[in-house]
Amino acid sequence: MPLETSSRVVQALTRRGYNAEREAVTLIAESSTPELALEAAIETAPEDALVLTVDHVREALDAEPVPDPEQVDGAARSTESAAAASSEPTNDAVNSDPSVSTGVSGGGSPHGTGAVPDETEGNTVVDRSPQAPVVANDMTGASTGTGAYDEFVGVFRDRYERLSGQLRGRVNHRPADSIEAMGGGADVELIGLVNDIRSTASGHWLVELEDTTGTFPCLVMKDRDIADLVDELLMDECIAVTGTLADDAGIVFVDAIHFPDVPRTHRPNTADRHVQAALVSDVHVGSQEFLADAWGRFADWLHTEEAEHVEYLLIAGDMVEGVGVYPNQDEELDIIDIYEQYETFSEHLKQVPGDMEIVMIPGNHDAVRLAEPQPGFDEELRGIMSAHDPQIVSNPAMVDVEGVNVLMYHGVSLDEVIAELPEEKASYDEPHKAMYQLLKKRHVAPQFGGKTRVAPEERDYLVIDEVPDVFHTGHVHKLGWGKYHNVLAVNSGCWQAQTDFQKSVNIDPDVAHAPILDLDTLDMTVRKFA
Ligand code: D5M
Ligand code: FE
Ligand code: ZN
């Protein structure tokens, strides 16, 4: 089979177990005899190399008899233009076509043997290599929980301290155990975790708040505007109320409810060069419904010129379908062994350009504990997925990508937010609105004891301490994005066609979309590969 296109080169390399740098693929595809170039490059690469680099290819091309790619540039280009599919190689433009080189002032020295452009020419310095993202709050290896009762008390205390800290600038908190002593009619301000929500016989709302000293009942009258906000409350989230103490000092009549929230004045950070990230999730390799062809088209596209600025790939969980996640799941498995699922996932990941930085967190289908926070994959799974040298971190994790803080969270709690809140505030069709609620509550999984399992740790890793610039989730298999107080919330859809279960409950997944985020402007475009 002729190897005149990048995507074929990538496939050939993948079959041979190699992951390759984008430019390495381009050089091979551009040479007059790509098959020979590919063989020579593989020969040149050390035996234990997982990634075929541009240096390996250049070394191979420099050696006879494979012709230098620049000398056959014209021929390679005409082959290219004859090719029909959009996945044909064009991302080599920075190397061989000065008219589209970026940041390089014209007339500089020739680029040697068709190699990496000398990006320091002229006055501008262009850095085309992605920086390794810096991860804050990765709790992999730091788990202390054994599940003992007092650990649950500890994690809630930590949640309360940190979230009440966020509210303290706005309200003058009185401890629950001292409010009764204040006397009827006093103005009260109280910060607590929501311990109970009940409607009274006359239709008002009784919200019980708990702080470190005790609990206190707070009454929200049904005819007040703030009654609407009661619809948004989830158990165990932290809020503040201000109000007036009843005559017998046994209850607070609520005038206002405050959430920790994201300040409206939040000014997001942006990258200081034009660089993009692809935000995906829910690949579900191993499922009969995994869309391998669509994934292949996505990976091929990443090798094209159009995608040359896409230097990062963030994957927000559910790499594989897993085993025993839901009842009867095995009937829809294509690969029944969990390790084989990761091996196949790794093969699909190798189709992605080798010079991209990849960050992955686990989801509820992955082979790590289900309770959140979920630590990153263990050594064995890291070994299987090592080809790209991805950053494997916990769910959730705050990832600094070129200065942009991206909060990655798989999203199991979104099911709960959608189930508990009214349709207009959170729905499967608008998953980003459910994400807004998590930002408002400054916690990725507020409700304890429901579907979302929470592990007791010394620290509540699920609190959103720092306001992210981008919030990236998956899980619900629906595509949706929007801005909340200048924070871009993106739920990234999936690479798995509708399962029997989803059919039975009318979940219509958004498949094979890749949201592409401009890190310098935080603008988003969505590419479809279905
Ligand atoms: O879940 C994808 C979406 O589908 C998410 O919203 C949960 C829902 N889902 C899928 N299968 C089930 C079963 N069997 N029970 C309840 N909810 C389900 P994911 O976990 O990514 O497959
Ligand atoms: Fe999923
Ligand atoms: Zn999931």
Coordinates of C-alpha atoms and ligand atoms in Angstrom, one line a residue:
M1 CA 0.0 0.0 0.0
P2 CA 1.5 3.4 -0.9
L3 CA 2.3 5.6 2.0
E4 CA 1.9 9.0 0.4
T5 CA -0.3 10.5 3.0
S6 CA 0.4 11.3 6.6
S7 CA -2.6 9.4 7.8
R8 CA -1.3 6.2 6.2
V9 CA 2.1 6.8 7.6
V10 CA 0.5 7.2 11.1
Q11 CA -1.5 4.0 10.6
A12 CA 1.6 2.1 9.5
L13 CA 3.6 3.4 12.4
T14 CA 0.8 2.6 14.8
R15 CA 0.7 -1.0 13.5
R16 CA 4.4 -1.2 14.2
G17 CA 3.8 0.0 17.8
Y18 CA 5.1 3.5 17.3
N19 CA 3.8 6.8 18.2
A20 CA 5.3 9.6 16.2
E21 CA 6.0 13.3 16.3
R22 CA 3.9 15.2 13.9
E23 CA 6.9 16.5 12.0
A24 CA 8.4 13.1 11.8
V25 CA 5.2 11.9 10.0
T26 CA 5.3 14.8 7.7
L27 CA 8.9 14.2 6.7
I28 CA 8.2 10.6 5.9
A29 CA 5.0 11.4 4.0
E30 CA 6.9 14.1 2.0
S31 CA 9.8 11.9 1.0
S32 CA 9.7 10.5 -2.5
T33 CA 9.7 6.9 -1.2
P34 CA 7.7 7.0 2.0
E35 CA 7.8 3.2 2.5
L36 CA 11.6 3.2 2.5
A37 CA 11.8 6.4 4.6
L38 CA 9.5 4.7 7.2
E39 CA 11.6 1.6 7.2
A40 CA 14.8 3.5 7.5
A41 CA 13.5 5.7 10.3
I42 CA 12.4 2.7 12.3
E43 CA 15.8 1.2 11.7
T44 CA 17.4 4.4 13.0
A45 CA 15.3 4.7 16.1
P46 CA 16.6 2.9 19.1
E47 CA 15.0 -0.4 19.8
D48 CA 13.2 0.8 23.0
A49 CA 12.0 4.0 21.5
L50 CA 8.2 4.4 21.8
V51 CA 8.1 7.7 19.9
L52 CA 9.5 8.1 16.5
T53 CA 11.0 11.6 16.5
V54 CA 11.9 14.1 13.8
D55 CA 15.6 13.4 14.6
H56 CA 15.2 9.7 13.9
V57 CA 13.7 10.5 10.5
R58 CA 16.2 13.1 9.6
E59 CA 19.0 10.8 10.5
A60 CA 17.5 8.1 8.3
L61 CA 16.8 10.5 5.4
D62 CA 20.3 11.9 5.5
A63 CA 21.6 8.4 4.9
E64 CA 21.5 7.1 1.4
P65 CA 19.6 5.9 -0.6
V66 CA 16.4 7.7 0.6
P67 CA 16.2 11.1 -1.1
D68 CA 16.2 14.3 0.9
P69 CA 12.6 15.4 1.3
E70 CA 13.2 18.9 0.2
Q71 CA 14.3 17.8 -3.2
V72 CA 11.1 16.0 -3.7
D73 CA 8.9 18.7 -2.2
G74 CA 7.1 19.6 -5.4
A75 CA 6.3 16.0 -6.2
A76 CA 5.1 15.3 -2.7
R77 CA 2.8 18.3 -2.9
S78 CA 1.2 17.2 -6.1
T79 CA 0.5 13.8 -4.7
E80 CA -1.1 15.6 -1.8
S81 CA -3.4 17.8 -3.8
A82 CA -4.5 14.8 -5.8
A83 CA -5.6 13.2 -2.5
A84 CA -9.2 13.8 -1.7
A85 CA -9.8 13.4 2.0
S86 CA -9.4 16.3 4.4
S87 CA -7.1 14.2 6.5
E88 CA -4.3 14.5 4.0
P89 CA -1.0 15.9 5.3
T90 CA -0.5 19.6 5.2
N91 CA 0.9 20.4 8.6
D92 CA 4.4 20.4 7.1
A93 CA 3.9 23.9 5.8
V94 CA 6.0 25.5 8.4
N95 CA 8.9 23.5 7.2
S96 CA 8.9 23.6 3.5
D97 CA 6.7 26.5 2.4
P98 CA 8.0 29.9 3.6
S99 CA 4.8 31.7 2.6
V100 CA 3.0 30.2 5.5
S101 CA 5.7 29.9 8.0
T102 CA 4.7 31.7 11.2
G103 CA 6.8 34.1 13.2
V104 CA 9.7 33.7 10.9
S105 CA 10.6 36.8 9.0
G106 CA 11.2 36.2 5.3
G107 CA 14.6 35.6 3.8
G108 CA 16.2 33.7 6.6
S109 CA 18.6 30.9 6.1
P110 CA 17.2 27.8 4.5
H111 CA 15.9 25.1 6.8
G112 CA 18.7 22.7 6.2
T113 CA 17.4 19.2 5.4
G114 CA 13.7 20.0 5.7
A115 CA 14.1 20.0 9.4
V116 CA 12.4 21.9 12.2
P117 CA 12.2 25.6 11.3
D118 CA 14.7 27.8 13.0
E119 CA 12.1 29.6 15.0
T120 CA 14.4 32.2 16.5
E121 CA 15.0 33.8 13.1
G122 CA 14.0 37.5 12.8
N123 CA 12.8 39.3 15.9
T124 CA 10.1 36.9 17.0
V125 CA 10.7 33.8 18.9
V126 CA 8.1 31.1 18.4
D127 CA 8.0 28.2 20.6
R128 CA 6.2 25.4 18.9
S129 CA 6.8 22.8 21.5
P130 CA 4.1 22.4 24.1
Q131 CA 5.1 22.9 27.7
A132 CA 4.4 20.1 30.1
P133 CA 1.2 21.2 31.9
V134 CA 1.6 21.9 35.6
V135 CA -0.8 20.1 37.8
A136 CA -2.0 21.4 41.1
N137 CA -4.0 19.4 43.6
D138 CA -3.2 16.0 42.0
M139 CA -3.9 13.6 44.9
T140 CA -2.5 10.5 43.3
G141 CA -0.5 8.6 45.9
A142 CA -1.7 10.9 48.7
S143 CA -4.8 9.1 49.7
T144 CA -5.1 8.6 53.4
G145 CA -8.7 7.5 53.8
T146 CA -9.6 4.1 55.2
G147 CA -13.3 4.8 55.3
A148 CA -13.5 5.2 59.1
Y149 CA -16.4 7.3 60.4
D150 CA -14.2 10.0 61.9
E151 CA -12.6 10.5 58.5
F152 CA -15.9 11.5 57.1
V153 CA -16.3 14.0 59.9
G154 CA -12.8 15.3 59.0
V155 CA -13.5 15.7 55.3
F156 CA -16.7 17.6 56.1
R157 CA -14.9 19.9 58.6
D158 CA -12.3 20.7 55.9
R159 CA -15.0 21.4 53.4
Y160 CA -16.8 23.7 55.8
E161 CA -13.6 25.5 56.7
R162 CA -12.6 26.2 53.2
L163 CA -15.9 27.1 51.7
S164 CA -17.0 29.1 54.7
G165 CA -13.7 30.9 54.3
Q166 CA -14.8 31.9 50.8
L167 CA -18.1 33.4 52.2
R168 CA -16.7 35.1 55.3
G169 CA -15.8 38.3 53.5
R170 CA -19.4 38.7 52.6
V171 CA -21.2 37.7 55.9
N172 CA -20.4 38.1 59.5
H173 CA -20.9 34.5 60.6
R174 CA -22.4 33.7 64.0
P175 CA -21.9 30.1 65.2
A176 CA -25.1 28.0 65.4
D177 CA -24.8 27.4 69.1
S178 CA -24.6 31.1 69.9
I179 CA -27.6 32.3 67.8
E180 CA -30.3 31.3 70.3
A181 CA -28.7 33.5 72.9
M182 CA -29.1 36.5 70.7
G183 CA -32.8 37.1 71.4
G184 CA -35.8 37.5 69.1
G185 CA -35.7 40.1 66.3
A186 CA -31.9 40.2 66.0
D187 CA -30.2 40.3 62.6
V188 CA -28.3 37.1 62.0
E189 CA -25.8 35.9 59.5
L190 CA -24.9 32.2 59.4
I191 CA -22.7 30.0 57.2
G192 CA -23.4 26.2 57.1
L193 CA -23.6 23.0 55.1
V194 CA -27.1 22.2 54.0
N195 CA -28.2 19.4 56.4
D196 CA -31.8 19.1 55.5
I197 CA -34.4 20.7 53.1
R198 CA -38.1 20.3 53.9
S199 CA -41.2 22.0 52.8
T200 CA -43.6 23.0 55.6
A201 CA -47.3 22.3 55.7
S202 CA -48.0 25.8 54.4
G203 CA -45.5 25.4 51.5
H204 CA -42.6 27.4 52.9
W205 CA -39.0 26.0 52.9
L206 CA -37.2 24.9 56.0
V207 CA -33.4 24.7 55.4
E208 CA -31.3 23.3 58.2
L209 CA -27.7 24.6 58.2
E210 CA -24.9 22.9 60.1
D211 CA -21.6 24.4 61.2
T212 CA -18.9 23.1 63.5
T213 CA -21.0 23.9 66.6
G214 CA -24.4 22.6 65.7
T215 CA -27.4 23.0 63.4
F216 CA -29.9 25.8 63.0
P217 CA -33.2 25.9 61.1
C218 CA -33.7 28.7 58.5
L219 CA -37.1 29.5 57.0
V220 CA -37.5 30.7 53.4
M221 CA -41.0 32.0 52.7
K222 CA -42.5 30.6 49.6
D223 CA -43.6 34.1 48.3
R224 CA -40.1 35.6 48.4
D225 CA -37.9 35.8 45.3
I226 CA -35.2 33.8 47.1
A227 CA -37.6 30.8 47.3
D228 CA -36.4 30.1 43.7
L229 CA -32.9 29.6 45.0
V230 CA -34.1 26.7 47.2
D231 CA -34.6 24.8 44.0
E232 CA -30.9 25.0 43.4
L233 CA -29.8 23.7 46.8
L234 CA -28.1 20.4 47.1
M235 CA -27.6 18.5 50.3
D236 CA -24.1 19.1 51.9
E237 CA -23.3 22.2 49.9
C238 CA -22.1 25.3 51.8
I239 CA -24.1 28.5 51.8
A240 CA -24.6 31.6 53.9
V241 CA -28.0 33.1 54.9
T242 CA -28.8 36.5 56.3
G243 CA -32.1 37.1 58.1
T244 CA -33.9 37.9 61.3
L245 CA -34.3 35.8 64.3
A246 CA -37.9 34.8 65.2
D247 CA -39.3 36.1 68.5
D248 CA -38.6 32.8 70.3
A249 CA -35.1 32.8 68.8
G250 CA -35.7 29.3 67.5
I251 CA -35.6 30.0 63.7
V252 CA -34.1 32.4 61.2
F253 CA -36.4 34.1 58.7
V254 CA -34.2 34.3 55.6
D255 CA -33.8 37.5 53.6
A256 CA -30.9 36.4 51.4
I257 CA -29.0 33.3 50.4
H258 CA -25.3 33.5 49.3
F259 CA -23.3 30.9 47.5
P260 CA -19.5 30.8 47.5
D261 CA -19.7 31.4 43.8
V262 CA -17.3 32.8 41.2
P263 CA -16.8 36.6 41.4
R264 CA -18.4 38.3 38.4
T265 CA -15.1 40.2 38.1
H266 CA -13.1 37.1 37.4
R267 CA -10.6 37.9 34.6
P268 CA -9.4 34.6 33.1
N269 CA -5.8 34.0 32.2
T270 CA -4.9 33.4 28.6
A271 CA -1.8 31.9 26.8
D272 CA 0.6 34.5 25.4
R273 CA 0.9 32.8 22.1
H274 CA -1.6 31.2 19.6
V275 CA -1.9 27.7 20.8
Q276 CA -4.9 25.3 21.1
A277 CA -6.1 22.4 23.1
A278 CA -8.5 19.6 22.1
L279 CA -10.9 18.8 25.0
V280 CA -12.3 15.3 24.8
S281 CA -13.6 12.6 27.2
D282 CA -15.5 9.3 27.3
V283 CA -13.6 7.3 24.6
H284 CA -14.9 4.0 25.9
V285 CA -12.5 1.7 24.1
G286 CA -13.6 -1.9 24.6
S287 CA -17.3 -1.1 24.1
Q288 CA -18.9 -2.4 20.9
E289 CA -20.1 1.1 20.5
F290 CA -16.7 2.7 20.5
L291 CA -16.4 4.7 17.3
A292 CA -12.9 3.7 16.2
D293 CA -13.3 5.2 12.7
A294 CA -14.3 8.6 14.0
W295 CA -11.4 8.5 16.5
G296 CA -9.1 7.7 13.6
R297 CA -10.5 10.7 11.6
F298 CA -9.9 12.9 14.6
A299 CA -6.3 11.6 15.0
D300 CA -5.7 12.1 11.3
W301 CA -7.0 15.6 11.4
L302 CA -4.5 16.4 14.2
H303 CA -1.7 15.7 11.8
T304 CA -3.0 18.3 9.3
E305 CA -1.9 21.9 8.9
E306 CA -5.3 23.0 10.1
A307 CA -4.5 21.5 13.5
E308 CA -0.9 22.6 13.7
H309 CA -1.6 24.8 16.8
V310 CA -3.5 22.0 18.6
E311 CA -0.6 21.1 20.9
Y312 CA -2.6 19.7 23.9
L313 CA -5.0 16.9 24.3
L314 CA -7.0 16.8 27.5
I315 CA -9.0 13.7 28.2
A316 CA -11.5 14.0 31.0
G317 CA -12.1 10.3 31.9
D318 CA -13.6 7.0 30.7
M319 CA -10.7 6.0 28.5
V320 CA -12.1 2.5 28.3
E321 CA -15.5 0.9 28.8
G322 CA -14.2 -1.1 31.8
V323 CA -15.9 -4.2 33.2
G324 CA -18.8 -4.6 35.6
V325 CA -19.6 -0.9 35.7
Y326 CA -23.3 -1.2 35.0
P327 CA -25.6 -4.3 35.1
N328 CA -25.5 -6.3 31.8
Q329 CA -22.6 -4.2 30.5
D330 CA -20.7 -7.3 29.5
E331 CA -23.3 -8.0 26.7
E332 CA -22.0 -4.9 24.9
L333 CA -18.3 -5.5 25.4
D334 CA -16.0 -5.9 22.5
I335 CA -12.9 -6.5 24.6
I336 CA -13.6 -8.3 27.9
D337 CA -10.2 -8.0 29.5
I338 CA -9.6 -4.6 31.2
Y339 CA -5.9 -4.6 30.5
E340 CA -6.5 -5.4 26.8
Q341 CA -8.9 -2.5 26.8
Y342 CA -6.1 -0.2 27.9
E343 CA -3.7 -1.7 25.4
T344 CA -6.1 -1.0 22.6
F345 CA -6.8 2.4 24.0
S346 CA -3.1 3.0 23.9
E347 CA -2.9 2.0 20.2
H348 CA -5.6 4.5 19.4
L349 CA -3.7 7.1 21.4
K350 CA -0.6 6.4 19.3
Q351 CA -2.5 7.7 16.3
V352 CA -2.4 11.2 17.8
P353 CA 0.8 13.2 16.9
G354 CA 3.6 12.2 19.2
D355 CA 4.6 15.8 19.9
M356 CA 1.3 16.7 21.6
E357 CA 1.1 17.0 25.4
I358 CA -1.6 14.8 26.8
V359 CA -3.3 15.0 30.2
M360 CA -5.7 12.3 31.4
I361 CA -7.9 11.9 34.4
P362 CA -9.9 8.8 35.2
G363 CA -13.7 8.4 35.1
N364 CA -16.2 6.0 36.5
H365 CA -15.5 3.3 33.8
D366 CA -11.7 3.4 34.5
A367 CA -9.8 0.9 36.5
V368 CA -9.3 3.0 39.6
R369 CA -11.4 3.3 42.7
L370 CA -14.9 4.7 42.0
A371 CA -15.0 7.0 45.0
E372 CA -13.9 10.6 44.4
P373 CA -11.3 12.0 44.4
Q374 CA -10.1 9.2 42.1
P375 CA -6.3 8.8 42.0
G376 CA -4.6 8.7 38.6
F377 CA -3.9 5.3 37.0
D378 CA -1.5 2.9 38.8
E379 CA 1.9 1.9 37.6
E380 CA 0.7 -1.1 35.6
L381 CA -1.8 1.0 33.6
R382 CA 0.7 3.8 33.2
G383 CA 3.1 1.3 31.7
I384 CA 0.5 0.3 29.2
M385 CA -0.3 3.9 28.2
S386 CA 3.3 5.1 28.3
A387 CA 3.8 5.7 24.5
H388 CA 2.8 9.3 24.7
D389 CA 4.3 10.0 28.1
P390 CA 1.0 11.4 29.1
Q391 CA 0.4 13.3 32.4
I392 CA -1.8 11.0 34.3
V393 CA -3.5 12.8 37.2
S394 CA -6.4 12.5 39.6
N395 CA -10.0 13.3 39.1
P396 CA -10.5 16.2 39.7
A397 CA -7.3 18.0 38.9
M398 CA -6.4 21.6 38.1
V399 CA -4.1 21.7 35.1
D400 CA -2.1 24.8 34.1
V401 CA -1.9 24.7 30.3
E402 CA 0.2 27.6 29.0
G403 CA -1.0 29.8 31.9
V404 CA -4.7 28.8 31.5
N405 CA -6.1 27.0 34.6
V406 CA -8.2 24.1 33.4
L407 CA -10.2 22.3 36.0
M408 CA -10.7 18.7 34.8
Y409 CA -13.4 16.7 36.4
H410 CA -15.0 13.6 35.0
G411 CA -18.5 14.6 35.9
V412 CA -20.4 11.9 37.7
S413 CA -22.1 14.5 40.0
L414 CA -23.6 16.1 36.9
D415 CA -26.2 13.3 36.8
E416 CA -27.2 14.3 40.3
V417 CA -27.3 18.0 39.6
I418 CA -29.5 17.3 36.6
A419 CA -31.8 15.0 38.5
E420 CA -32.2 17.4 41.5
L421 CA -32.5 20.7 39.8
P422 CA -35.4 22.1 37.6
E423 CA -35.0 21.5 33.9
E424 CA -34.2 25.2 33.1
K425 CA -31.3 25.2 35.5
A426 CA -29.6 21.9 34.5
S427 CA -30.5 19.3 31.8
Y428 CA -28.8 16.7 29.6
D429 CA -29.3 19.0 26.7
E430 CA -27.5 21.8 28.3
P431 CA -24.9 20.1 30.5
H432 CA -22.8 23.3 30.8
K433 CA -25.6 24.7 32.9
A434 CA -25.2 21.9 35.4
M435 CA -21.5 22.8 35.4
Y436 CA -22.4 26.4 36.3
Q437 CA -24.1 25.1 39.4
L438 CA -20.9 23.3 40.5
L439 CA -18.9 26.5 39.9
K440 CA -21.5 28.5 41.9
K441 CA -21.2 26.0 44.8
R442 CA -17.4 25.9 44.4
H443 CA -17.5 22.1 44.7
V444 CA -17.4 19.5 42.0
A445 CA -19.6 16.9 43.9
P446 CA -21.5 18.6 46.7
Q447 CA -24.0 16.0 47.5
F448 CA -22.8 13.1 49.7
G449 CA -24.5 9.7 49.8
G450 CA -26.1 9.7 46.4
K451 CA -24.8 8.3 43.2
T452 CA -21.5 10.1 43.5
R453 CA -19.3 8.3 45.9
V454 CA -17.0 10.4 47.9
A455 CA -13.9 9.0 49.7
P456 CA -13.0 10.4 53.0
E457 CA -9.6 12.1 52.8
E458 CA -7.9 14.5 55.2
R459 CA -8.7 17.2 52.7
D460 CA -11.7 17.7 50.6
Y461 CA -10.1 17.6 47.2
L462 CA -13.4 18.3 45.6
V463 CA -13.6 21.9 46.8
I464 CA -12.9 24.4 44.0
D465 CA -10.4 26.6 45.9
E466 CA -9.1 28.5 43.0
V467 CA -11.4 29.9 40.3
P468 CA -10.5 28.0 37.1
D469 CA -10.4 29.7 33.7
V470 CA -11.8 26.7 32.0
F471 CA -13.9 23.9 33.5
H472 CA -13.8 20.6 31.5
T473 CA -16.0 17.7 32.2
G474 CA -17.5 14.7 30.4
H475 CA -19.5 11.7 31.7
V476 CA -23.0 12.7 30.5
H477 CA -22.0 12.1 26.8
K478 CA -23.5 15.4 25.8
L479 CA -21.8 18.3 24.2
G480 CA -22.4 21.7 25.6
W481 CA -20.4 24.8 26.5
G482 CA -20.9 28.3 27.7
K483 CA -19.4 31.0 30.0
Y484 CA -20.3 31.5 33.7
H485 CA -18.9 34.6 35.2
N486 CA -16.2 34.5 32.5
V487 CA -15.3 30.8 33.2
L488 CA -15.6 28.7 30.1
A489 CA -17.5 25.5 31.0
V490 CA -17.1 22.7 28.4
N491 CA -18.7 19.2 28.5
S492 CA -17.1 17.3 25.7
G493 CA -19.5 14.6 24.4
C494 CA -18.1 11.1 23.8
W495 CA -16.7 8.6 21.3
Q496 CA -19.3 5.9 22.0
A497 CA -22.5 5.4 20.1
Q498 CA -25.8 5.0 22.0
T499 CA -25.8 2.0 24.3
D500 CA -28.8 -0.2 25.0
F501 CA -29.2 1.4 28.4
Q502 CA -29.0 4.9 26.9
K503 CA -31.6 3.9 24.4
S504 CA -33.9 2.6 27.1
V505 CA -33.8 6.0 28.9
N506 CA -33.7 8.2 25.8
I507 CA -30.1 9.5 26.2
D508 CA -29.1 10.6 22.8
P509 CA -25.3 11.0 23.0
D510 CA -23.3 13.6 21.1
V511 CA -20.7 11.5 19.5
A512 CA -17.3 12.2 17.9
H513 CA -17.0 15.9 18.5
A514 CA -13.7 17.6 19.5
P515 CA -14.1 21.0 21.1
I516 CA -11.0 22.9 20.2
L517 CA -10.1 25.7 22.6
D518 CA -7.9 28.7 21.7
L519 CA -5.8 29.1 24.8
D520 CA -4.9 32.7 23.9
T521 CA -8.5 33.9 23.5
L522 CA -10.6 31.1 25.2
D523 CA -12.7 31.0 22.1
M524 CA -14.0 27.5 21.2
T525 CA -14.8 25.8 18.0
V526 CA -16.2 22.3 17.7
R527 CA -15.0 19.8 15.1
K528 CA -17.2 16.9 14.2
F529 CA -15.7 13.6 13.1
A530 CA -18.8 11.5 13.1
Ligands
D5M1 O1 -22.4 7.4 31.6 C1 -23.0 8.1 30.5 C2 -24.3 8.7 30.9 O2 -25.3 7.7 30.9 C3 -24.3 9.3 32.2 O3 -25.2 10.4 32.2 C4 -24.8 8.2 33.1 C5 -25.7 7.4 32.2 N1 -25.7 6.0 32.3 C6 -25.2 5.1 31.4 N2 -25.4 3.8 31.8 C7 -26.1 3.9 32.9 C8 -26.7 2.9 33.8 N3 -26.6 1.6 33.5 N4 -27.4 3.3 34.9 C9 -27.5 4.6 35.1 N5 -27.0 5.6 34.4 C10 -26.3 5.2 33.3 P1 -21.0 6.6 31.6 O4 -20.8 6.3 33.0 O5 -20.0 7.5 31.0 O6 -21.3 5.4 30.7
FE2 FE -18.6 7.9 29.8
ZN3 ZN -18.7 8.4 33.0

